[in-house]
């Protein structure tokens, strides 16, 4: 249900409750997403060489995939706004990290590794867009296979 419709349908007290629920869901999702990003980065960065910040890349790419699923389901009216607030705005917003991505690019530039920095930028943007697209397409496959009810319903 759209928040504006709720505001028209209910009085100001209910509107305030809905807004607080929205903020709480975003807060909870953001915290969970941030923790997952931390664990992914800590684990993957301990495994690999200094060539590529794999932890940040994977956290951003996985977040794009999840965002694709959530947004597509919301666009098709298969999930309500509270799930979108929790997962798309909160969880994916907390899991993805533009600031760390920008910092890692600056590290490449400061080390004189401009080609690595540009490669990292291109890889991140292209993989992110592909995973967002795949996430959206996966919803169509779920509907076709009639297994959608098992995911985000």
Coordinates of N, CA, C and O in Angstrom, one line a residue:
X1 N 0.8 -1.2 0.0 CA 0.0 0.0 0.0 C 0.9 1.2 0.0 O 1.8 1.3 0.8
X2 N 0.6 2.2 -0.8 CA 1.4 3.4 -1.0 C 1.2 4.3 0.3 O 0.1 4.4 0.8
X3 N 2.2 4.9 0.7 CA 2.2 5.7 2.0 C 1.2 6.9 1.8 O 0.5 7.2 2.7
X4 N 1.1 7.5 0.6 CA 0.2 8.6 0.4 C -1.2 8.2 0.5 O -2.1 8.9 1.0
X5 N -1.5 7.0 0.0 CA -2.9 6.4 0.2 C -3.2 6.2 1.6 O -4.4 6.4 2.0
X6 N -2.3 5.7 2.4 CA -2.5 5.5 3.8 C -2.8 6.8 4.5 O -3.7 6.9 5.3
X7 N -2.1 7.8 4.1 CA -2.2 9.1 4.7 C -3.6 9.7 4.4 O -4.2 10.4 5.3
X8 N -4.1 9.5 3.3 CA -5.5 10.0 2.9 C -6.5 9.1 3.6 O -7.5 9.6 4.1
X9 N -6.3 7.8 3.7 CA -7.3 6.9 4.2 C -7.4 7.0 5.7 O -8.5 6.8 6.3
X10 N -6.3 7.3 6.4 CA -6.3 7.3 7.9 C -6.0 8.8 8.3 O -5.6 9.6 7.6
X11 N -6.2 9.0 9.6 CA -6.0 10.3 10.2 C -4.5 10.5 10.5 O -3.6 9.6 10.2
X12 N -4.2 11.6 11.1 CA -2.8 11.9 11.4 C -2.1 11.0 12.3 O -0.9 10.8 12.2
X13 N -2.8 10.4 13.3 CA -2.2 9.5 14.3 C -1.7 8.2 13.5 O -0.6 7.8 13.7
X14 N -2.6 7.7 12.7 CA -2.2 6.5 11.9 C -1.1 6.8 10.9 O -0.2 6.0 10.7
X15 N -1.1 8.1 10.4 CA -0.1 8.5 9.5 C 1.3 8.5 10.2 O 2.3 8.0 9.6
X16 N 1.3 9.0 11.4 CA 2.5 9.0 12.2 C 3.0 7.6 12.5 O 4.2 7.3 12.4
X17 N 2.1 6.7 12.8 CA 2.5 5.3 13.1 C 3.0 4.6 11.8 O 4.0 3.9 11.9
X18 N 2.4 4.9 10.7 CA 2.9 4.3 9.4 C 4.3 4.8 9.1 O 5.2 4.1 8.7
X19 N 4.5 6.1 9.3 CA 5.8 6.7 9.1 C 6.9 6.1 10.0 O 8.0 5.8 9.6
X20 N 6.5 5.9 11.3 CA 7.5 5.3 12.2 C 7.8 3.9 11.9 O 8.9 3.4 12.0
X21 N 6.8 3.2 11.4 CA 7.0 1.8 10.9 C 7.9 1.8 9.7 O 8.9 1.0 9.6
X22 N 7.8 2.7 8.8 CA 8.6 2.9 7.6 C 10.1 3.1 8.1 O 11.0 2.4 7.7
X23 N 10.3 4.0 9.0 CA 11.6 4.3 9.5 C 12.2 3.2 10.2 O 13.4 2.9 10.0
X24 N 11.4 2.5 11.0 CA 11.9 1.3 11.7 C 12.4 0.2 10.8 O 13.4 -0.4 11.0
X25 N 11.5 -0.1 9.8 CA 11.9 -1.1 8.8 C 13.2 -0.8 8.0 O 14.0 -1.7 7.8
X26 N 13.3 0.5 7.7 CA 14.5 0.9 7.0 C 15.7 0.7 7.9 O 16.8 0.3 7.5
X27 N 15.6 1.1 9.1 CA 16.6 1.0 10.1 C 17.1 -0.4 10.3 O 18.3 -0.7 10.3
X28 N 16.1 -1.3 10.5 CA 16.4 -2.7 10.7 C 17.1 -3.3 9.5 O 18.1 -4.0 9.6
X29 N 16.5 -3.1 8.3 CA 17.1 -3.6 7.1 C 18.5 -3.0 6.9 O 19.4 -3.8 6.5
X30 N 18.7 -1.7 7.1 CA 20.0 -1.1 7.0 C 21.1 -1.7 7.9 O 22.2 -2.0 7.5
X31 N 20.7 -2.0 9.1 CA 21.6 -2.6 10.0 C 22.0 -4.0 9.6 O 23.2 -4.4 9.6
X32 N 21.0 -4.8 9.2 CA 21.3 -6.2 8.7 C 22.2 -6.1 7.5 O 23.1 -6.9 7.4
X33 N 21.9 -5.3 6.5 CA 22.7 -5.2 5.3 C 24.1 -4.7 5.6 O 25.0 -5.3 5.0
X34 N 24.3 -3.8 6.5 CA 25.6 -3.3 6.9 C 26.4 -4.5 7.5 O 27.6 -4.6 7.3
X35 N 25.8 -5.2 8.4 CA 26.5 -6.4 9.0 C 26.9 -7.4 8.0 O 28.0 -7.9 8.1
X36 N 26.0 -7.7 7.1 CA 26.3 -8.7 6.0 C 27.5 -8.2 5.2 O 28.4 -8.9 4.9
X37 N 27.5 -6.9 4.8 CA 28.6 -6.3 4.1 C 29.9 -6.4 4.8 O 30.9 -6.8 4.3
X38 N 29.8 -6.2 6.1 CA 31.0 -6.3 7.0 C 31.6 -7.7 6.9 O 32.8 -7.9 6.7
X39 N 30.7 -8.7 7.1 CA 31.2 -10.1 7.2 C 31.7 -10.5 5.8 O 32.7 -11.2 5.7
X40 N 31.0 -10.1 4.7 CA 31.5 -10.5 3.4 C 32.8 -9.9 3.1 O 33.8 -10.6 2.6
X41 N 33.0 -8.6 3.4 CA 34.3 -7.9 3.2 C 35.4 -8.5 4.0 O 36.5 -8.7 3.5
X42 N 35.1 -8.7 5.3 CA 36.1 -9.3 6.2 C 36.6 -10.6 5.7 O 37.8 -10.9 5.6
X43 N 35.6 -11.5 5.3 CA 36.0 -12.8 4.8 C 36.7 -12.8 3.5 O 37.8 -13.4 3.3
X44 N 36.2 -12.1 2.5 CA 36.7 -12.2 1.2 C 38.1 -11.4 1.1 O 39.0 -11.8 0.4
X45 N 38.2 -10.3 1.8 CA 39.4 -9.6 1.8 C 40.6 -10.3 2.5 O 41.7 -10.1 2.2
X46 N 40.2 -11.2 3.4 CA 41.3 -12.0 4.0 C 41.8 -13.2 3.1 O 42.8 -13.7 3.3
X47 N 41.0 -13.5 2.1 CA 41.3 -14.7 1.2 C 42.2 -14.3 0.0 O 42.9 -15.1 -0.5
X48 N 42.0 -13.1 -0.5 CA 42.6 -12.7 -1.8 C 43.8 -11.8 -1.7 O 44.1 -11.3 -0.6
X49 N 44.4 -11.6 -2.8 CA 45.6 -10.7 -2.8 C 45.1 -9.2 -2.8 O 43.9 -8.9 -2.7
X50 N 46.1 -8.3 -3.0 CA 45.8 -6.9 -3.0 C 45.3 -6.4 -4.3 O 45.2 -5.2 -4.5
X51 N 45.1 -7.3 -5.3 CA 44.8 -6.9 -6.6 C 43.4 -6.2 -6.7 O 43.3 -5.2 -7.3
X52 N 42.4 -6.7 -6.1 CA 41.1 -6.2 -6.2 C 40.4 -6.3 -4.9 O 40.4 -7.3 -4.2
X53 N 39.7 -5.2 -4.5 CA 38.9 -5.2 -3.2 C 37.6 -6.1 -3.4 O 36.5 -5.6 -3.6
X54 N 37.8 -7.4 -3.4 CA 36.7 -8.3 -3.7 C 35.6 -8.2 -2.7 O 34.4 -8.4 -3.1
X55 N 35.8 -7.9 -1.5 CA 34.7 -7.8 -0.5 C 33.7 -6.7 -0.8 O 32.5 -7.0 -0.8
X56 N 34.2 -5.5 -1.2 CA 33.3 -4.4 -1.5 C 32.6 -4.8 -2.8 O 31.4 -4.5 -3.0
X57 N 33.4 -5.3 -3.8 CA 32.8 -5.6 -5.1 C 31.6 -6.6 -4.9 O 30.5 -6.5 -5.5
X58 N 31.9 -7.7 -4.2 CA 30.8 -8.7 -4.0 C 29.6 -8.2 -3.2 O 28.5 -8.5 -3.5
X59 N 29.9 -7.4 -2.2 CA 28.8 -6.9 -1.4 C 27.9 -6.0 -2.3 O 26.7 -6.1 -2.3
X60 N 28.5 -5.2 -3.1 CA 27.7 -4.3 -4.0 C 27.0 -5.1 -5.1 O 25.8 -4.8 -5.4
X61 N 27.6 -6.1 -5.6 CA 27.0 -6.9 -6.7 C 25.9 -7.8 -6.2 O 24.8 -7.8 -6.8
X62 N 26.1 -8.4 -5.0 CA 25.0 -9.1 -4.4 C 23.8 -8.2 -4.0 O 22.6 -8.6 -4.2
X63 N 24.1 -7.0 -3.5 CA 23.1 -6.1 -3.2 C 22.3 -5.7 -4.5 O 21.0 -5.6 -4.4
X64 N 23.0 -5.5 -5.6 CA 22.3 -5.2 -6.8 C 21.3 -6.3 -7.2 O 20.2 -6.1 -7.7
X65 N 21.7 -7.6 -7.1 CA 20.9 -8.7 -7.4 C 19.7 -8.7 -6.6 O 18.5 -8.9 -7.1
X66 N 19.8 -8.6 -5.3 CA 18.7 -8.6 -4.3 C 17.8 -7.4 -4.7 O 16.5 -7.6 -4.7
X67 N 18.4 -6.3 -4.9 CA 17.5 -5.1 -5.3 C 16.7 -5.3 -6.5 O 15.5 -5.0 -6.6
X68 N 17.3 -6.0 -7.5 CA 16.6 -6.3 -8.7 C 15.3 -7.2 -8.4 O 14.3 -6.9 -9.0
X69 N 15.5 -8.2 -7.6 CA 14.4 -9.0 -7.2 C 13.3 -8.2 -6.5 O 12.1 -8.3 -6.9
X70 N 13.7 -7.5 -5.5 CA 12.7 -6.7 -4.7 C 12.0 -5.7 -5.6 O 10.8 -5.6 -5.5
X71 N 12.7 -4.9 -6.4 CA 12.1 -3.9 -7.2 C 11.1 -4.5 -8.2 O 10.0 -4.0 -8.4
X72 N 11.5 -5.6 -8.9 CA 10.7 -6.2 -9.8 C 9.4 -6.7 -9.2 O 8.3 -6.5 -9.7
X73 N 9.5 -7.3 -8.0 CA 8.3 -7.8 -7.3 C 7.4 -6.6 -6.9 O 6.2 -6.7 -7.0
X74 N 8.0 -5.5 -6.5 CA 7.3 -4.4 -6.1 C 6.6 -3.7 -7.4 O 5.4 -3.3 -7.3
X75 N 7.3 -3.7 -8.5 CA 6.7 -3.1 -9.7 C 5.5 -3.9 -10.2 O 4.6 -3.4 -10.8
X76 N 5.6 -5.2 -10.0 CA 4.5 -6.1 -10.3 C 3.4 -6.3 -9.3 O 2.5 -7.1 -9.3
X77 N 3.5 -5.4 -8.2 CA 2.6 -5.4 -7.1 C 2.5 -6.8 -6.4 O 1.4 -7.2 -6.0
X78 N 3.6 -7.5 -6.3 CA 3.7 -8.8 -5.6 C 4.2 -8.6 -4.2 O 4.1 -9.6 -3.4
X79 N 4.7 -7.5 -3.8 CA 5.1 -7.2 -2.5 C 4.6 -5.8 -2.1 O 4.6 -4.9 -3.0
X80 N 4.3 -5.5 -0.9 CA 3.9 -4.2 -0.4 C 5.0 -3.3 -0.1 O 6.2 -3.8 0.1
X81 N 4.7 -2.1 0.1 CA 5.7 -1.1 0.5 C 6.6 -1.4 1.7 O 7.8 -1.2 1.7
X82 N 6.0 -2.0 2.8 CA 6.9 -2.3 3.9 C 8.0 -3.3 3.6 O 9.1 -3.1 4.1
X83 N 7.8 -4.2 2.7 CA 8.8 -5.2 2.3 C 9.9 -4.4 1.5 O 11.1 -4.6 1.6
X84 N 9.4 -3.5 0.6 CA 10.3 -2.7 -0.1 C 11.2 -1.8 0.8 O 12.4 -1.7 0.6
X85 N 10.5 -1.2 1.8 CA 11.3 -0.3 2.7 C 12.4 -1.2 3.4 O 13.5 -0.7 3.6
X86 N 12.0 -2.4 3.9 CA 12.9 -3.2 4.6 C 14.1 -3.7 3.8 O 15.2 -3.5 4.2
X87 N 13.8 -4.2 2.6 CA 14.8 -4.8 1.8 C 15.5 -3.9 0.8 O 16.7 -3.9 0.7
X88 N 14.7 -3.2 0.0 CA 15.3 -2.3 -1.1 C 16.0 -1.1 -0.5 O 17.2 -0.9 -0.7
X89 N 15.3 -0.4 0.4 CA 15.9 0.9 0.9 C 16.8 0.5 2.1 O 17.9 1.0 2.1
X90 N 16.4 -0.3 3.0 CA 17.2 -0.6 4.2 C 18.3 -1.6 3.9 O 19.5 -1.2 3.9
X91 N 17.9 -2.9 3.6 CA 19.0 -3.9 3.5 C 19.9 -3.6 2.4 O 21.2 -3.6 2.6
X92 N 19.4 -3.4 1.2 CA 20.3 -3.1 0.0 C 21.1 -1.8 0.2 O 22.3 -1.8 -0.2
X93 N 20.4 -0.8 0.8 CA 21.1 0.4 1.0 C 22.3 0.2 2.0 O 23.3 0.8 1.9
X94 N 22.0 -0.6 3.0 CA 23.1 -0.8 4.0 C 24.2 -1.8 3.5 O 25.3 -1.6 3.9
X95 N 23.8 -2.7 2.7 CA 24.8 -3.7 2.2 C 25.7 -3.1 1.1 O 26.9 -3.4 1.1
X96 N 25.2 -2.2 0.3 CA 26.0 -1.6 -0.8 C 26.8 -0.4 -0.2 O 26.3 0.2 0.8
X97 N 27.9 -0.1 -0.8 CA 28.7 1.0 -0.2 C 29.4 1.7 -1.3 O 30.4 1.3 -1.8
X98 N 28.9 2.9 -1.5 CA 29.6 3.8 -2.5 C 30.8 4.5 -1.9 O 31.8 4.7 -2.6
X99 N 30.7 4.8 -0.7 CA 31.9 5.5 -0.1 C 33.1 4.6 0.0 O 34.2 5.1 -0.3
X100 N 33.0 3.4 0.3 CA 34.1 2.5 0.4 C 34.7 2.3 -1.1 O 35.9 2.3 -1.3
X101 N 33.7 2.1 -2.0 CA 34.1 2.0 -3.4 C 34.9 3.2 -3.9 O 36.0 3.0 -4.5
X102 N 34.5 4.4 -3.6 CA 35.2 5.6 -3.9 C 36.5 5.7 -3.3 O 37.5 6.1 -3.9
X103 N 36.6 5.3 -2.0 CA 37.9 5.3 -1.3 C 38.9 4.3 -1.9 O 40.1 4.6 -2.1
X104 N 38.4 3.1 -2.3 CA 39.3 2.1 -2.9 C 39.8 2.6 -4.3 O 41.0 2.4 -4.6
X105 N 39.0 3.4 -5.0 CA 39.4 3.9 -6.3 C 40.5 5.0 -6.0 O 41.5 5.0 -6.7
X106 N 40.3 5.8 -5.0 CA 41.3 6.8 -4.6 C 42.6 6.1 -4.2 O 43.7 6.7 -4.5
X107 N 42.6 5.0 -3.6 CA 43.8 4.3 -3.2 C 44.6 3.9 -4.4 O 45.8 4.0 -4.5
X108 N 43.8 3.4 -5.4 CA 44.5 3.0 -6.7 C 45.2 4.2 -7.3 O 46.3 4.1 -7.8
X109 N 44.5 5.3 -7.4 CA 45.0 6.5 -8.0 C 46.3 7.0 -7.2 O 47.3 7.3 -7.8
X110 N 46.2 7.0 -5.9 CA 47.3 7.4 -5.0 C 48.6 6.5 -5.2 O 49.7 7.0 -5.1
X111 N 48.3 5.2 -5.5 CA 49.4 4.3 -5.7 C 49.9 4.3 -7.1 O 50.8 3.6 -7.5
X112 N 49.3 5.2 -8.0 CA 49.7 5.3 -9.4 C 49.2 4.1 -10.2 O 49.7 3.9 -11.3
X113 N 48.2 3.5 -9.8 CA 47.6 2.3 -10.5 C 46.3 2.7 -11.1 O 45.2 2.2 -10.9
X114 N 46.4 3.7 -12.0 CA 45.2 4.2 -12.7 C 44.4 3.2 -13.5 O 43.2 3.1 -13.4
X115 N 45.2 2.3 -14.1 CA 44.5 1.3 -14.9 C 43.7 0.3 -14.0 O 42.6 -0.1 -14.4
X116 N 44.2 0.0 -12.9 CA 43.5 -0.9 -11.9 C 42.2 -0.1 -11.4 O 41.1 -0.7 -11.3
X117 N 42.4 1.2 -11.2 CA 41.2 2.0 -10.7 C 40.1 2.0 -11.7 O 38.9 1.8 -11.4
X118 N 40.5 2.3 -13.0 CA 39.5 2.4 -14.0 C 38.9 1.0 -14.3 O 37.6 0.9 -14.5
X119 N 39.7 -0.1 -14.2 CA 39.1 -1.4 -14.4 C 38.1 -1.8 -13.3 O 37.1 -2.4 -13.5
X120 N 38.5 -1.4 -12.1 CA 37.6 -1.6 -10.9 C 36.3 -0.9 -11.1 O 35.2 -1.4 -10.8
X121 N 36.3 0.4 -11.5 CA 35.1 1.2 -11.8 C 34.2 0.5 -12.8 O 33.1 0.3 -12.6
X122 N 34.8 0.1 -13.9 CA 34.1 -0.5 -15.0 C 33.5 -1.9 -14.6 O 32.3 -2.2 -14.8
X123 N 34.3 -2.7 -13.9 CA 33.9 -4.0 -13.5 C 32.7 -3.8 -12.5 O 31.7 -4.5 -12.6
X124 N 32.8 -2.9 -11.6 CA 31.7 -2.7 -10.6 C 30.4 -2.2 -11.2 O 29.4 -2.8 -10.9
X125 N 30.5 -1.3 -12.1 CA 29.3 -0.8 -12.7 C 28.7 -1.8 -13.6 O 27.5 -2.0 -13.6
X126 N 29.5 -2.5 -14.4 CA 28.9 -3.5 -15.4 C 28.4 -4.7 -14.6 O 27.2 -5.1 -14.9
X127 N 29.1 -5.2 -13.7 CA 28.6 -6.3 -12.9 C 27.3 -6.0 -12.1 O 26.4 -6.7 -12.0
X128 N 27.3 -4.8 -11.5 CA 26.2 -4.3 -10.8 C 24.9 -4.2 -11.6 O 23.8 -4.7 -11.3
X129 N 25.1 -3.6 -12.8 CA 23.9 -3.5 -13.7 C 23.5 -4.9 -14.2 O 22.2 -5.1 -14.3
X130 N 24.4 -5.8 -14.5 CA 24.0 -7.1 -14.9 C 23.3 -7.9 -13.8 O 22.2 -8.5 -14.1
X131 N 23.8 -7.8 -12.6 CA 23.1 -8.5 -11.5 C 21.8 -7.9 -11.2 O 20.8 -8.6 -10.8
X132 N 21.6 -6.6 -11.3 CA 20.3 -5.9 -11.1 C 19.3 -6.5 -12.2 O 18.2 -6.9 -11.8
X133 N 19.8 -6.5 -13.4 CA 18.9 -7.1 -14.5 C 18.6 -8.5 -14.2 O 17.4 -8.9 -14.4
X134 N 19.6 -9.3 -13.9 CA 19.3 -10.8 -13.6 C 18.3 -10.9 -12.4 O 17.5 -11.8 -12.4
X135 N 18.5 -10.1 -11.4 CA 17.6 -10.2 -10.3 C 16.1 -9.9 -10.7 O 15.2 -10.6 -10.3
X136 N 16.0 -8.9 -11.6 CA 14.6 -8.6 -12.1 C 14.1 -9.8 -12.9 O 12.9 -10.1 -12.9
X137 N 15.0 -10.4 -13.7 CA 14.5 -11.5 -14.6 C 14.2 -12.7 -13.8 O 13.4 -13.5 -14.2
X138 N 14.9 -12.9 -12.7 CA 14.7 -14.1 -11.9 C 13.2 -14.2 -11.4 O 12.6 -15.2 -11.3
X139 N 12.6 -13.0 -11.2 CA 11.2 -13.0 -10.7 C 10.3 -13.6 -11.8 O 9.4 -14.3 -11.5
X140 N 10.6 -13.2 -13.1 CA 9.8 -13.8 -14.2 C 10.0 -15.3 -14.2 O 9.0 -16.0 -14.5
X141 N 11.1 -15.8 -14.0 CA 11.4 -17.3 -14.0 C 10.6 -17.9 -12.9 O 10.0 -18.9 -13.0
X142 N 10.6 -17.3 -11.7 CA 9.9 -17.8 -10.5 C 8.4 -17.9 -10.8 O 7.7 -18.9 -10.5
X143 N 7.9 -16.8 -11.4 CA 6.4 -16.8 -11.8 C 6.2 -17.9 -12.8 O 5.2 -18.7 -12.7
X144 N 7.0 -18.0 -13.8 CA 6.8 -19.1 -14.8 C 6.9 -20.5 -14.2 O 6.0 -21.3 -14.6
X145 N 7.8 -20.7 -13.3 CA 7.9 -22.0 -12.7 C 7.0 -22.2 -11.5 O 7.0 -23.3 -10.9
X146 N 6.2 -21.2 -11.2 CA 5.3 -21.3 -10.1 C 5.9 -21.6 -8.8 O 5.4 -22.2 -7.9
X147 N 7.1 -21.0 -8.6 CA 7.8 -21.2 -7.3 C 7.9 -19.8 -6.6 O 8.6 -19.7 -5.6
X148 N 7.3 -18.8 -7.2 CA 7.5 -17.5 -6.6 C 7.0 -17.4 -5.2 O 7.6 -16.7 -4.4
X149 N 6.0 -18.1 -4.8 CA 5.5 -18.1 -3.5 C 6.5 -18.4 -2.4 O 6.3 -18.1 -1.2
X150 N 7.6 -19.0 -2.8 CA 8.6 -19.4 -1.8 C 9.5 -18.2 -1.5 O 10.3 -18.3 -0.5
X151 N 9.5 -17.2 -2.3 CA 10.5 -16.1 -2.2 C 9.8 -14.8 -2.1 O 9.0 -14.3 -2.9
X152 N 10.0 -14.1 -0.9 CA 9.5 -12.7 -0.7 C 8.0 -12.6 -0.9 O 7.5 -11.7 -1.6
X153 N 7.2 -13.4 -0.3 CA 5.8 -13.3 -0.4 C 5.2 -12.8 0.9 O 5.8 -12.8 1.9

